[in-house]
XYZ file of N, CA and C in Angstrom:
783
model
N 40.962 -47.594 -75.863
C 42.916 -47.502 -75.855
C 43.499 -48.753 -76.035
N 42.848 -49.973 -75.103
C 43.369 -51.121 -74.626
C 42.420 -52.244 -75.329
N 41.527 -51.558 -76.385
C 40.153 -52.464 -76.704
C 41.314 -52.312 -77.605
N 40.969 -51.341 -78.731
C 41.434 -50.997 -80.161
C 43.604 -51.375 -80.141
N 44.176 -51.495 -78.666
C 45.285 -52.093 -78.938
C 45.244 -53.938 -78.915
N 43.849 -54.187 -78.630
C 44.190 -55.408 -78.454
C 43.849 -55.888 -79.625
N 42.540 -55.303 -80.660
C 42.468 -55.591 -82.082
C 43.719 -55.975 -82.688
N 44.676 -54.634 -82.904
C 45.676 -55.055 -83.499
C 46.465 -55.868 -82.846
N 46.649 -56.523 -81.670
C 47.561 -57.898 -81.127
C 47.481 -58.838 -82.448
N 45.803 -58.847 -82.173
C 45.634 -60.267 -83.216
C 45.507 -60.206 -84.121
N 45.227 -59.088 -84.643
C 44.960 -59.440 -86.308
C 46.609 -59.397 -86.196
N 47.400 -58.346 -85.737
C 48.901 -59.208 -86.548
C 49.008 -60.785 -86.194
N 48.570 -61.222 -84.819
C 48.459 -62.351 -84.491
C 48.369 -63.406 -85.763
N 47.080 -63.024 -86.493
C 46.839 -63.794 -87.527
C 47.121 -63.721 -88.728
N 47.980 -62.332 -89.222
C 48.763 -63.041 -90.277
C 50.109 -63.271 -90.544
N 50.958 -63.369 -88.904
C 52.134 -63.701 -88.631
C 51.632 -64.812 -87.470
N 51.082 -65.768 -87.360
C 50.856 -66.916 -85.904
C 52.171 -67.577 -86.245
N 53.100 -67.803 -87.753
C 53.924 -68.539 -86.208
C 55.377 -67.997 -86.005
N 55.412 -66.149 -86.778
C 56.288 -65.297 -86.457
C 57.207 -65.537 -87.152
N 57.860 -66.830 -87.986
C 58.997 -66.529 -87.993
C 58.903 -65.780 -89.344
N 57.823 -65.037 -89.848
C 58.619 -64.339 -90.973
C 58.769 -62.657 -90.390
N 57.154 -61.865 -89.385
C 57.867 -61.195 -88.784
C 59.620 -61.086 -88.202
N 59.500 -61.697 -87.769
C 61.675 -61.962 -87.392
C 62.642 -61.567 -88.939
N 61.794 -62.597 -89.049
C 62.720 -62.389 -90.812
C 62.900 -60.998 -91.413
N 61.853 -59.994 -91.313
C 61.263 -58.636 -91.414
C 62.197 -57.381 -90.519
N 61.702 -57.968 -89.253
C 62.535 -57.655 -88.624
C 64.104 -57.152 -88.800
N 64.423 -58.691 -89.025
C 66.174 -58.736 -89.390
C 66.718 -57.558 -90.676
N 66.025 -57.376 -91.539
C 66.016 -56.811 -92.307
C 65.566 -55.512 -92.513
N 64.879 -55.279 -91.141
C 64.833 -53.622 -91.630
C 66.417 -53.233 -90.316
N 66.698 -54.087 -89.867
C 68.182 -54.140 -89.124
C 68.585 -53.910 -90.701
N 69.167 -54.368 -90.649
C 69.771 -54.899 -91.911
C 69.938 -53.372 -93.075
N 68.837 -52.613 -93.111
C 69.187 -51.488 -93.725
C 69.472 -50.630 -93.155
N 68.548 -50.199 -91.119
C 69.174 -49.224 -91.455
C 70.844 -49.856 -91.296
N 71.395 -50.064 -91.373
C 72.871 -50.814 -90.971
C 73.845 -50.330 -92.236
N 73.107 -50.347 -93.198
C 73.447 -50.221 -94.383
C 73.909 -48.485 -95.011
N 74.993 -48.507 -95.418
C 75.322 -47.178 -95.614
C 74.912 -45.941 -97.251
N 73.459 -47.300 -97.893
C 73.579 -46.755 -99.648
C 72.151 -46.287 -99.141
N 71.923 -45.161 -100.148
C 70.618 -44.558 -99.614
C 69.575 -45.130 -99.694
N 69.138 -45.770 -100.722
C 68.485 -46.059 -101.140
C 66.863 -47.541 -100.257
N 68.839 -47.894 -99.737
C 68.456 -48.573 -98.446
C 68.350 -48.000 -97.526
N 68.255 -46.636 -97.152
C 67.960 -45.696 -95.711
C 66.576 -45.785 -95.958
N 66.194 -45.108 -97.571
C 64.760 -44.896 -97.948
C 63.959 -45.879 -97.830
N 64.237 -47.023 -98.439
C 63.088 -48.361 -97.755
C 62.737 -49.496 -95.830
N 64.192 -48.263 -95.905
C 64.566 -48.550 -94.153
C 62.826 -48.019 -93.633
N 63.040 -46.331 -94.037
C 62.042 -45.305 -93.258
C 60.406 -45.071 -93.350
N 60.654 -45.831 -94.966
C 59.111 -46.437 -95.562
C 59.140 -47.440 -94.937
N 60.131 -49.101 -94.239
C 58.675 -49.858 -93.849
C 58.627 -49.330 -92.459
N 59.443 -48.507 -91.879
C 58.862 -47.840 -90.000
C 58.211 -47.232 -90.059
N 57.894 -45.962 -91.190
C 56.282 -46.133 -91.609
C 55.318 -46.367 -91.439
N 55.409 -47.091 -92.244
C 54.079 -48.614 -92.338
C 53.836 -49.062 -91.124
N 54.900 -49.752 -90.560
C 55.070 -50.507 -89.155
C 54.109 -49.552 -87.952
N 54.965 -48.365 -88.136
C 54.013 -47.165 -86.894
C 52.671 -47.325 -87.504
N 52.541 -46.712 -88.216
C 51.425 -45.991 -88.737
C 50.403 -47.382 -88.474
N 50.400 -48.803 -89.137
C 49.266 -50.064 -88.634
C 49.556 -50.087 -86.732
N 50.136 -49.860 -86.287
C 50.717 -50.184 -85.102
C 50.095 -49.233 -83.910
N 49.900 -47.952 -84.210
C 49.541 -46.963 -83.629
C 48.123 -46.862 -83.118
N 47.241 -47.351 -82.242
C 46.101 -47.404 -81.652
C 45.266 -45.874 -81.953
N 45.830 -45.558 -81.929
C 45.108 -43.853 -82.270
C 44.463 -43.999 -83.778
N 45.339 -44.266 -84.833
C 45.456 -44.975 -85.886
C 45.229 -45.660 -86.200
N 44.328 -46.313 -86.022
C 43.693 -48.494 -86.002
C 42.203 -47.831 -85.569
N 42.550 -46.995 -84.694
C 41.375 -46.961 -84.714
C 40.327 -46.159 -85.199
N 40.634 -45.384 -86.560
C 40.457 -45.071 -86.980
C 40.054 -45.545 -88.252
N 41.324 -46.128 -88.571
C 41.094 -47.398 -89.822
C 39.855 -47.959 -89.623
N 39.826 -48.493 -88.614
C 38.691 -49.880 -88.505
C 37.025 -48.968 -88.364
N 37.187 -47.635 -87.627
C 35.362 -46.839 -87.976
C 35.506 -47.281 -89.743
N 36.300 -46.592 -90.148
C 36.355 -45.891 -92.045
C 36.601 -47.253 -93.127
N 38.196 -47.743 -92.806
C 37.912 -48.942 -94.064
C 38.124 -50.760 -93.326
N 38.546 -50.834 -92.349
C 38.813 -52.236 -91.983
C 37.635 -52.603 -91.182
N 37.197 -53.677 -90.855
C 36.361 -54.328 -89.977
C 37.516 -54.553 -89.090
N 36.914 -54.456 -88.084
C 37.640 -54.720 -86.656
C 38.528 -55.971 -86.730
N 37.455 -57.019 -87.036
C 38.091 -58.630 -87.089
C 38.612 -58.930 -88.259
N 38.605 -57.935 -88.829
C 39.831 -58.054 -90.547
C 40.635 -56.879 -90.336
N 41.460 -56.241 -89.577
C 42.334 -55.379 -89.824
C 43.384 -55.931 -90.061
N 43.539 -57.757 -90.123
C 44.842 -57.932 -90.652
C 45.533 -57.369 -91.843
N 44.346 -57.373 -92.857
C 44.424 -56.565 -94.388
C 45.050 -55.697 -93.835
N 45.512 -54.612 -93.103
C 45.937 -53.232 -92.781
C 47.155 -53.967 -93.048
N 48.181 -54.933 -92.293
C 49.900 -55.231 -92.565
C 49.758 -55.997 -94.350
N 48.626 -55.990 -94.616
C 49.674 -56.220 -96.316
C 49.747 -55.382 -96.766
N 50.150 -54.380 -95.918
C 50.564 -53.237 -96.398
C 52.223 -53.031 -96.224
N 52.690 -54.069 -95.794
C 53.978 -54.365 -95.001
C 54.045 -54.876 -96.088
N 55.281 -54.580 -96.679
C 56.488 -55.041 -98.303
C 56.927 -56.156 -97.478
N 56.235 -56.899 -96.796
C 57.337 -57.912 -95.896
C 58.392 -58.581 -97.174
N 57.682 -59.735 -97.757
C 58.360 -60.871 -99.082
C 58.958 -60.163 -99.810
N 59.153 -58.656 -100.190
C 59.539 -57.694 -101.453
C 60.966 -57.821 -100.150
N 60.519 -56.946 -99.406
C 62.071 -56.455 -98.537
C 62.615 -57.842 -97.831
N 62.167 -58.870 -96.860
C 63.098 -59.490 -97.330
C 64.437 -60.285 -97.444
N 63.344 -60.693 -99.409
C 64.305 -60.806 -100.709
C 64.896 -59.885 -101.189
N 64.892 -58.847 -101.265
C 66.021 -57.724 -101.301
C 67.371 -57.801 -100.299
N 66.740 -57.656 -99.183
C 67.442 -57.848 -98.002
C 68.340 -58.566 -98.644
N 68.336 -59.561 -98.747
C 69.007 -61.623 -98.371
C 69.939 -61.408 -99.767
N 69.210 -60.597 -101.049
C 70.443 -60.073 -102.033
C 71.417 -59.541 -102.263
N 71.060 -58.794 -101.059
C 71.791 -57.394 -100.781
C 73.325 -58.166 -100.177
N 72.759 -58.898 -99.445
C 73.773 -59.036 -98.629
C 74.780 -60.693 -99.012
N 73.902 -60.704 -99.745
C 74.478 -62.568 -100.740
C 75.794 -61.921 -101.434
N 75.271 -60.013 -101.824
C 76.609 -58.996 -103.277
C 77.780 -58.542 -102.357
N 76.866 -58.356 -100.658
C 78.074 -57.508 -100.270
C 79.647 -58.774 -99.999
N 78.904 -59.755 -100.106
C 80.637 -61.042 -99.574
C 80.874 -60.983 -101.190
N 81.939 -61.487 -100.630
C 83.682 -61.911 -101.511
C 83.309 -63.201 -101.637
N 83.545 -63.192 -102.960
C 83.656 -64.339 -103.920
C 83.290 -66.217 -103.602
N 84.337 -65.630 -103.035
C 84.453 -66.676 -102.187
C 83.544 -67.873 -100.997
N 82.796 -66.477 -100.447
C 82.172 -66.500 -99.275
C 79.925 -66.609 -100.513
N 79.986 -65.788 -101.101
C 79.071 -66.103 -101.930
C 77.894 -67.081 -101.343
N 78.464 -68.007 -102.097
C 77.307 -69.288 -101.957
C 77.728 -70.559 -100.337
N 78.501 -69.441 -99.826
C 77.707 -69.691 -98.523
C 76.545 -69.084 -97.899
N 77.053 -67.842 -98.316
C 76.131 -66.949 -97.372
C 74.217 -67.697 -98.127
N 74.538 -67.478 -99.549
C 73.539 -68.216 -99.731
C 72.369 -69.395 -99.463
N 73.537 -70.305 -99.433
C 72.977 -71.229 -98.854
C 72.392 -71.359 -97.697
N 72.906 -70.571 -96.543
C 72.724 -70.055 -95.204
C 71.626 -69.293 -95.177
N 71.117 -68.591 -96.430
C 70.508 -67.519 -96.560
C 68.744 -68.801 -96.786
N 68.912 -69.298 -97.489
C 67.879 -70.406 -98.363
C 67.689 -71.644 -96.957
N 68.627 -71.324 -96.521
C 68.327 -73.020 -95.249
C 67.166 -71.788 -94.389
N 67.521 -70.979 -93.781
C 66.769 -69.453 -92.762
C 65.452 -69.348 -93.403
N 65.510 -69.066 -95.096
C 64.271 -69.570 -95.256
C 63.269 -70.492 -95.847
N 63.664 -71.181 -95.540
C 63.351 -73.209 -95.547
C 62.441 -73.020 -93.850
N 63.532 -72.553 -93.029
C 63.489 -72.829 -91.889
C 61.896 -72.674 -91.157
N 61.762 -70.667 -91.726
C 60.861 -70.417 -91.226
C 59.477 -69.934 -92.193
N 59.487 -70.918 -92.850
C 58.195 -71.606 -94.317
C 57.729 -73.506 -93.144
N 58.367 -73.376 -92.621
C 58.188 -74.707 -92.542
C 56.651 -74.480 -91.778
N 56.347 -73.786 -91.002
C 54.924 -73.367 -90.396
C 53.789 -73.170 -91.037
N 54.542 -71.872 -92.180
C 53.543 -71.935 -92.877
C 53.104 -72.756 -93.941
N 54.265 -73.847 -93.951
C 53.585 -75.190 -95.140
C 52.980 -76.271 -94.377
N 53.123 -76.421 -92.706
C 52.620 -77.557 -92.372
C 50.740 -78.061 -92.787
N 50.570 -78.701 -93.379
C 49.425 -79.543 -93.927
C 48.663 -80.562 -93.244
N 49.316 -80.144 -91.737
C 48.776 -81.549 -90.798
C 47.174 -81.286 -90.054
N 46.787 -79.960 -90.264
C 45.299 -79.739 -89.491
C 44.506 -78.893 -91.263
N 45.256 -79.707 -92.823
C 44.701 -79.098 -93.676
C 43.660 -80.061 -94.663
N 42.764 -79.762 -94.674
C 41.641 -80.882 -95.496
C 41.267 -80.447 -96.762
N 41.728 -81.250 -98.181
C 41.153 -80.950 -99.686
C 40.147 -80.420 -99.635
N 39.757 -80.144 -100.805
C 38.585 -79.725 -100.141
C 38.207 -78.930 -101.963
N 37.265 -78.883 -102.153
C 37.370 -78.757 -104.337
C 36.269 -78.045 -104.310
N 35.242 -77.635 -103.466
C 34.497 -76.645 -103.264
C 34.601 -75.442 -103.889
N 33.672 -74.143 -104.296
C 34.001 -72.880 -104.494
C 34.374 -72.221 -102.626
N 35.925 -71.690 -103.248
C 36.681 -70.830 -102.200
C 36.574 -71.806 -100.751
N 36.288 -72.836 -101.191
C 36.958 -73.343 -99.913
C 35.848 -74.294 -98.978
N 34.588 -73.403 -99.922
C 33.512 -73.585 -98.594
C 32.708 -74.779 -98.642
N 32.195 -75.535 -97.421
C 31.758 -76.805 -97.520
C 30.295 -77.361 -98.466
N 30.213 -77.545 -99.479
C 29.440 -78.016 -100.133
C 27.999 -77.398 -99.623
N 27.224 -78.040 -98.539
C 26.323 -77.494 -97.544
C 25.741 -76.346 -97.759
N 27.358 -75.254 -97.163
C 26.626 -73.894 -96.701
C 26.921 -73.808 -98.750
N 27.408 -73.905 -98.991
C 27.829 -73.169 -101.055
C 26.487 -73.560 -101.048
N 25.609 -74.596 -101.445
C 23.940 -74.988 -101.696
C 23.169 -73.486 -100.792
N 23.134 -73.096 -99.693
C 22.535 -72.355 -99.008
C 22.732 -70.878 -99.479
N 23.786 -70.698 -99.558
C 24.913 -69.166 -100.007
C 23.901 -69.315 -101.592
N 24.134 -69.979 -102.526
C 23.734 -69.967 -103.586
C 21.901 -69.223 -103.937
N 21.790 -69.668 -102.863
C 20.161 -69.511 -103.046
C 19.869 -67.809 -102.273
N 19.984 -67.364 -101.610
C 20.414 -66.055 -101.379
C 20.371 -64.646 -101.558
N 19.849 -64.809 -103.089
C 19.402 -63.585 -104.154
C 17.541 -63.464 -104.908
N 17.461 -62.982 -104.097
C 16.186 -62.417 -103.946
C 15.284 -61.331 -104.330
N 15.358 -61.331 -105.912
C 15.330 -60.402 -106.653
C 17.061 -58.988 -106.577
N 17.371 -59.567 -106.787
C 18.940 -58.962 -106.356
C 18.888 -58.384 -104.941
N 18.570 -57.846 -103.879
C 18.435 -56.943 -102.671
C 19.101 -56.859 -102.149
N 19.856 -56.411 -100.746
C 21.484 -56.665 -100.476
C 20.681 -58.229 -100.063
N 22.476 -58.181 -98.624
C 22.669 -59.967 -98.826
C 22.317 -59.648 -96.971
N 21.725 -59.401 -95.785
C 22.548 -59.367 -94.656
C 21.749 -60.615 -94.209
N 22.846 -62.013 -93.332
C 22.467 -62.748 -93.406
C 23.397 -63.489 -91.386
N 21.498 -64.046 -91.448
C 22.464 -64.476 -89.369
C 21.839 -66.139 -89.783
N 23.251 -66.310 -88.990
C 23.779 -68.423 -88.772
C 24.351 -68.053 -87.562
N 24.229 -69.341 -87.069
C 26.038 -69.834 -86.324
C 27.430 -68.777 -86.682
N 28.028 -69.152 -86.360
C 29.229 -68.733 -86.155
C 30.159 -69.392 -87.378
N 29.587 -70.612 -87.778
C 30.645 -71.699 -88.469
C 29.900 -71.493 -90.091
N 28.736 -70.569 -89.926
C 27.854 -70.534 -91.320
C 28.562 -69.077 -91.940
N 28.870 -68.581 -90.915
C 28.788 -66.579 -91.467
C 31.019 -67.079 -91.861
N 31.284 -67.631 -91.110
C 32.672 -67.286 -91.331
C 33.247 -68.190 -92.402
N 32.026 -69.277 -92.887
C 32.224 -69.990 -94.824
C 31.600 -68.939 -95.433
N 30.934 -68.072 -95.285
C 30.215 -66.945 -95.861
C 30.631 -65.885 -95.751
N 31.497 -65.280 -95.127
C 32.758 -64.177 -95.502
C 34.135 -65.368 -96.612
N 34.149 -66.172 -96.520
C 35.183 -66.931 -97.087
C 34.549 -66.594 -98.498
N 33.363 -67.034 -98.761
C 32.489 -66.956 -100.060
C 32.498 -65.879 -100.272
N 31.870 -64.504 -99.717
C 31.493 -63.295 -100.629
C 31.757 -62.478 -99.669
N 31.612 -60.819 -99.952
C 32.270 -60.019 -99.849
C 30.855 -59.444 -99.832
N 29.970 -59.924 -100.424
C 28.456 -59.434 -100.491
C 27.535 -59.406 -99.314
N 27.744 -60.769 -99.080
C 26.826 -61.226 -97.768
C 27.602 -60.584 -96.499
N 26.473 -59.988 -96.570
C 26.896 -58.958 -95.339
C 26.601 -59.421 -93.887
N 26.670 -59.112 -92.730
C 25.958 -59.531 -91.378
C 25.947 -58.183 -90.136
N 25.155 -58.545 -89.551
C 25.012 -57.663 -88.162
C 26.073 -57.560 -87.244
N 27.303 -58.595 -87.149
C 28.365 -58.495 -86.529
C 29.180 -58.680 -86.873
N 31.055 -59.375 -87.019
C 32.328 -59.705 -87.654
C 32.561 -61.443 -86.479
N 32.400 -62.261 -86.676
C 32.718 -63.016 -86.320
C 33.712 -63.129 -85.809
N 34.624 -62.629 -86.329
C 36.539 -62.453 -86.085
C 36.200 -61.980 -84.378
N 35.620 -60.947 -84.543
C 35.694 -59.886 -83.224
C 34.855 -59.779 -82.465
N 33.522 -60.949 -82.771
C 32.605 -61.332 -81.468
C 33.277 -62.322 -80.607
N 34.146 -63.008 -81.362
C 35.177 -64.204 -80.018
C 36.040 -63.207 -79.639
N 36.121 -61.935 -79.188
C 37.766 -61.750 -79.558
C 36.941 -61.475 -77.291
N 38.275 -61.022 -76.657
C 37.203 -60.567 -75.290
C 36.414 -59.671 -75.291
N 35.849 -59.686 -73.939
C 34.204 -58.917 -74.122
C 34.924 -57.601 -74.398
N 36.450 -56.960 -73.446
C 36.669 -55.498 -73.742
C 36.999 -54.980 -74.459
N 37.156 -55.760 -76.193
C 36.819 -56.174 -77.651
C 35.550 -55.569 -77.806
N 34.505 -56.521 -77.640
C 33.319 -56.486 -78.656
C 32.321 -55.595 -77.801
N 32.979 -55.327 -76.744
C 31.962 -54.017 -75.704
C 32.292 -52.903 -75.944
N 33.047 -52.621 -76.855
C 33.298 -51.604 -77.654
C 32.623 -51.248 -79.074
N 32.504 -52.280 -79.525
C 31.978 -52.050 -81.430
C 30.204 -52.749 -81.147
N 29.897 -53.194 -80.335
C 28.616 -53.697 -80.267
C 27.726 -53.910 -78.840
N 26.528 -53.938 -78.932
C 25.875 -53.613 -77.597
C 25.346 -54.384 -77.351
N 24.669 -54.702 -76.032
C 24.476 -56.486 -75.551
C 23.284 -56.347 -76.035
N 22.652 -56.086 -77.333
C 21.449 -56.837 -77.511
C 21.631 -57.488 -79.070
N 22.887 -57.584 -79.744
C 23.872 -57.613 -80.217
C 25.114 -59.104 -79.516
N 25.288 -58.393 -78.768
C 25.797 -59.787 -77.901
C 24.434 -61.317 -77.365
N 23.823 -60.773 -77.062
C 22.871 -61.799 -76.807
C 22.684 -62.284 -78.111
N 22.213 -61.789 -79.376
C 22.049 -62.423 -80.788
C 22.326 -63.156 -81.263
N 24.175 -63.005 -80.989
C 25.175 -63.612 -80.959
C 25.132 -64.926 -80.262
N 25.319 -65.250 -79.076
C 24.725 -66.352 -78.267
C 23.331 -66.922 -78.291
N 22.879 -66.402 -78.693
C 21.364 -67.470 -78.737
C 21.313 -68.034 -80.246
N 22.443 -67.205 -81.707
C 22.333 -68.052 -82.537
C 23.608 -69.023 -82.585
N 24.193 -69.650 -81.115
C 24.587 -70.662 -81.235
C 23.785 -72.240 -80.775
N 23.234 -71.075 -81.045
C 22.234 -72.645 -80.080
C 20.303 -72.364 -79.453
N 20.232 -71.837 -81.231
C 18.568 -71.322 -80.773
C 16.769 -72.135 -80.907
N 17.895 -73.162 -79.737
C 15.857 -74.327 -79.229
C 15.484 -72.448 -78.361
N 14.054 -72.830 -78.667
C 13.499 -71.287 -77.174
C 13.719 -70.545 -77.733
N 14.675 -70.080 -78.899
C 15.209 -68.395 -79.065
C 14.358 -67.908 -80.138
N 13.550 -67.988 -81.214
C 12.948 -67.596 -81.583
C 12.745 -66.153 -81.859
N 12.001 -66.043 -80.953
C 11.269 -64.739 -80.697
C 12.015 -63.390 -80.704
N 12.909 -63.047 -79.636
C 14.263 -62.045 -80.041
C 14.938 -62.538 -80.901
N 15.379 -63.503 -81.665
C 16.286 -63.808 -82.745
C 15.655 -63.344 -83.935
N 14.160 -63.361 -84.070
C 14.218 -62.652 -85.336
C 13.779 -60.758 -85.172
N 13.172 -60.534 -83.729
C 12.651 -58.956 -83.428
C 14.084 -58.703 -83.327
N 15.013 -58.694 -82.884
C 16.983 -58.334 -83.335
C 17.414 -58.547 -84.328
N 17.146 -59.744 -85.184
C 17.476 -59.390 -86.282
C 16.944 -58.366 -87.402
N 15.350 -58.762 -86.943
C 14.676 -57.205 -88.249
C 14.958 -55.921 -87.578
N 15.626 -55.688 -86.494
C 16.335 -54.383 -86.406
C 17.160 -54.572 -87.219
N 18.277 -54.969 -87.097
C 19.393 -54.833 -87.588
C 19.178 -55.390 -88.824
N 17.626 -55.723 -89.504
C 17.517 -55.679 -91.190
C 18.414 -56.654 -91.711
N 18.561 -57.960 -90.917
C 18.732 -59.091 -91.614
C 17.844 -60.207 -92.048
N 18.043 -59.852 -93.740
C 16.907 -60.835 -94.394
C 16.993 -62.249 -95.297
N 17.834 -62.805 -94.322
C 18.043 -63.851 -94.270
C 18.562 -64.901 -93.232
N 17.768 -66.258 -92.977
C 18.092 -66.393 -91.466
C 18.314 -67.814 -91.572
N 18.985 -69.019 -90.806
C 19.655 -70.461 -91.206
C 19.512 -70.589 -89.965
N 18.770 -71.761 -89.447
C 18.822 -72.498 -88.610
C 18.623 -73.890 -88.794
N 19.192 -74.105 -87.572
C 19.553 -75.588 -88.032
C 17.667 -76.785 -87.717
N 17.172 -77.821 -88.315
C 16.628 -78.213 -88.718
C 16.302 -78.759 -86.997
N 16.414 -78.862 -85.762
C 16.167 -79.117 -85.118
C 16.035 -77.889 -83.946
N 16.387 -76.987 -84.952
C 15.462 -75.359 -83.547
C 14.677 -75.005 -84.647
N 14.082 -76.004 -85.867
C 13.189 -75.424 -86.624
C 11.797 -74.783 -86.231
N 11.165 -73.743 -86.521
C 9.703 -74.505 -85.750
C 8.755 -73.846 -87.061
N 8.586 -74.224 -88.279
C 8.275 -74.045 -89.237
C 6.601 -73.136 -89.431
N 5.780 -73.229 -88.772
C 4.440 -72.605 -88.836
C 5.228 -71.149 -88.031
N 5.489 -71.522 -87.250
C 6.244 -70.143 -86.146
C 7.100 -68.626 -87.125
N 7.449 -69.606 -87.949
C 8.653 -68.520 -88.908
C 7.478 -68.629 -90.254
N 6.881 -69.053 -90.743
C 6.117 -68.953 -91.938
C 5.145 -67.484 -91.343
N 4.494 -68.014 -90.222
C 3.554 -67.033 -89.907
C 4.100 -65.659 -89.139
N 5.018 -65.721 -88.549
C 5.721 -64.341 -88.331
C 6.023 -63.336 -89.766
N 6.075 -64.125 -90.869
C 6.921 -63.206 -92.157
C 7.474 -63.645 -92.695
N 8.024 -65.117 -92.735
C 9.326 -65.522 -93.036
C 9.128 -66.369 -94.345
N 10.180 -66.916 -95.578
C 9.304 -68.900 -96.995
C 10.359 -68.652 -96.335
N 10.522 -70.183 -96.642
C 11.357 -71.323 -96.465
C 11.693 -70.905 -98.517
N 13.650 -70.835 -98.350
C 13.910 -70.965 -99.792
C 14.732 -71.796 -99.970
N 14.977 -72.760 -98.852
C 15.872 -74.058 -98.739
C 15.806 -74.679 -97.580
N 17.026 -76.159 -98.099
C 16.576 -76.848 -96.915
C 17.461 -77.594 -97.177
N 18.259 -78.216 -96.109
C 19.488 -79.772 -96.781
C 18.400 -80.083 -95.643
N 20.295 -81.491 -95.616
C 20.041 -82.089 -94.434
C 19.459 -81.637 -92.781
N 20.544 -80.407 -92.509
C 20.587 -79.811 -91.125
C 20.292 -78.671 -91.086
N 20.152 -78.374 -91.976
C 19.826 -76.213 -91.835
C 18.520 -75.961 -92.730
N 17.813 -75.030 -92.340
C 17.027 -74.425 -93.289
C 17.333 -73.043 -93.888
N 16.948 -72.199 -94.448
C 17.434 -71.244 -95.441
C 15.875 -70.561 -95.501
N 15.911 -69.275 -94.699
C 14.578 -68.205 -94.694
C 14.857 -67.374 -94.993
N 13.958 -67.229 -95.929
C 14.059 -65.165 -96.360
C 12.777 -64.355 -95.582
N 12.866 -63.387 -94.896
C 12.030 -62.261 -94.524
C 11.647 -61.857 -95.286
N 9.725 -61.686 -95.827
C 9.165 -61.297 -96.942
C 8.391 -60.053 -96.249
N 8.787 -59.764 -95.094
C 8.441 -58.443 -94.502
C 9.426 -57.326 -94.583
N 10.430 -57.304 -95.695
C 11.356 -56.599 -95.758
C 11.032 -55.409 -97.012
N 11.183 -54.716 -96.652
C 10.344 -52.777 -97.857
C 8.680 -53.190 -98.241
N 8.478 -53.828 -97.161
C 6.566 -53.594 -96.752
C 6.772 -52.816 -96.019
C-alpha cells in the first residue's frame, strides 16, 4: 500500500511540479462547493470524485496493473479538468461582482494566473532542440535503425537513452520503466525482481557485465541492445548471436539474431 501511495505522490509531483496550478484548482473547487448554483455543485462533485478515484491507493493499484505503467501514472491526472474548471470559476467570479468591481476582480485574477504560470514558463534550464520529438540527434539515428522486418521492438540501454526512446515513440518497448526504477526501493521491489534491478544497474556501467546483460535481456525478450563504444566487445557479441545494425561516435546498436530461431 505504501509503495502504491508513493507512486501516486510521485505522479502528482510530475504534473504539479510547481504546485501553483493545483492550488488554483483547489480554490476553484471551494468556489464550486460554496456556490448556490446547481450546475456548479454538479461540477464540484465530478471533480471531487475524480480526485478520490485517482488518489485512492486501492484504485491506483488496479490502474497501474491494467491501464497506466507505474512510471507514467501522471497520465491519470490529465483526467482532471484543471484548466477548464479554473477558467470557468474565474469567469463566474467576475460575473458575480457589481459592475464597478468587475474590472478590479478581473485584473486581480489575471495577475494570479500570471504568478501561477511563472514556474511553468521558466526556460532557464531549457535548450532549443529541432530534432524529432526533442530527441538528441545521435539517439534519433539509433532509433530509426530499429526496425528489422517489422518485428516488435524491445530495447535495452542506459537510462538516458531509454528516456529518449520513451519520448520518441511508444512503439519502442523496454523491460522496465526508467521513471519507476529511479524511485525508492520500496516502490521498485513491488514491480520488478532482483534480476531486473541488477540488469538496470549494470546497464549504467556495462563494462565486464556483458555475460549477464545478454543472458537477462534475452530472458525478457529484448531484441535491441545499445552499448557504449568503450564497453563494446564486438567479437563476443557477434559470436553470441548479435549483429551490429548501426554505430555512432559513442554508441553501438545491436540486434539479437537468435530471436525467432
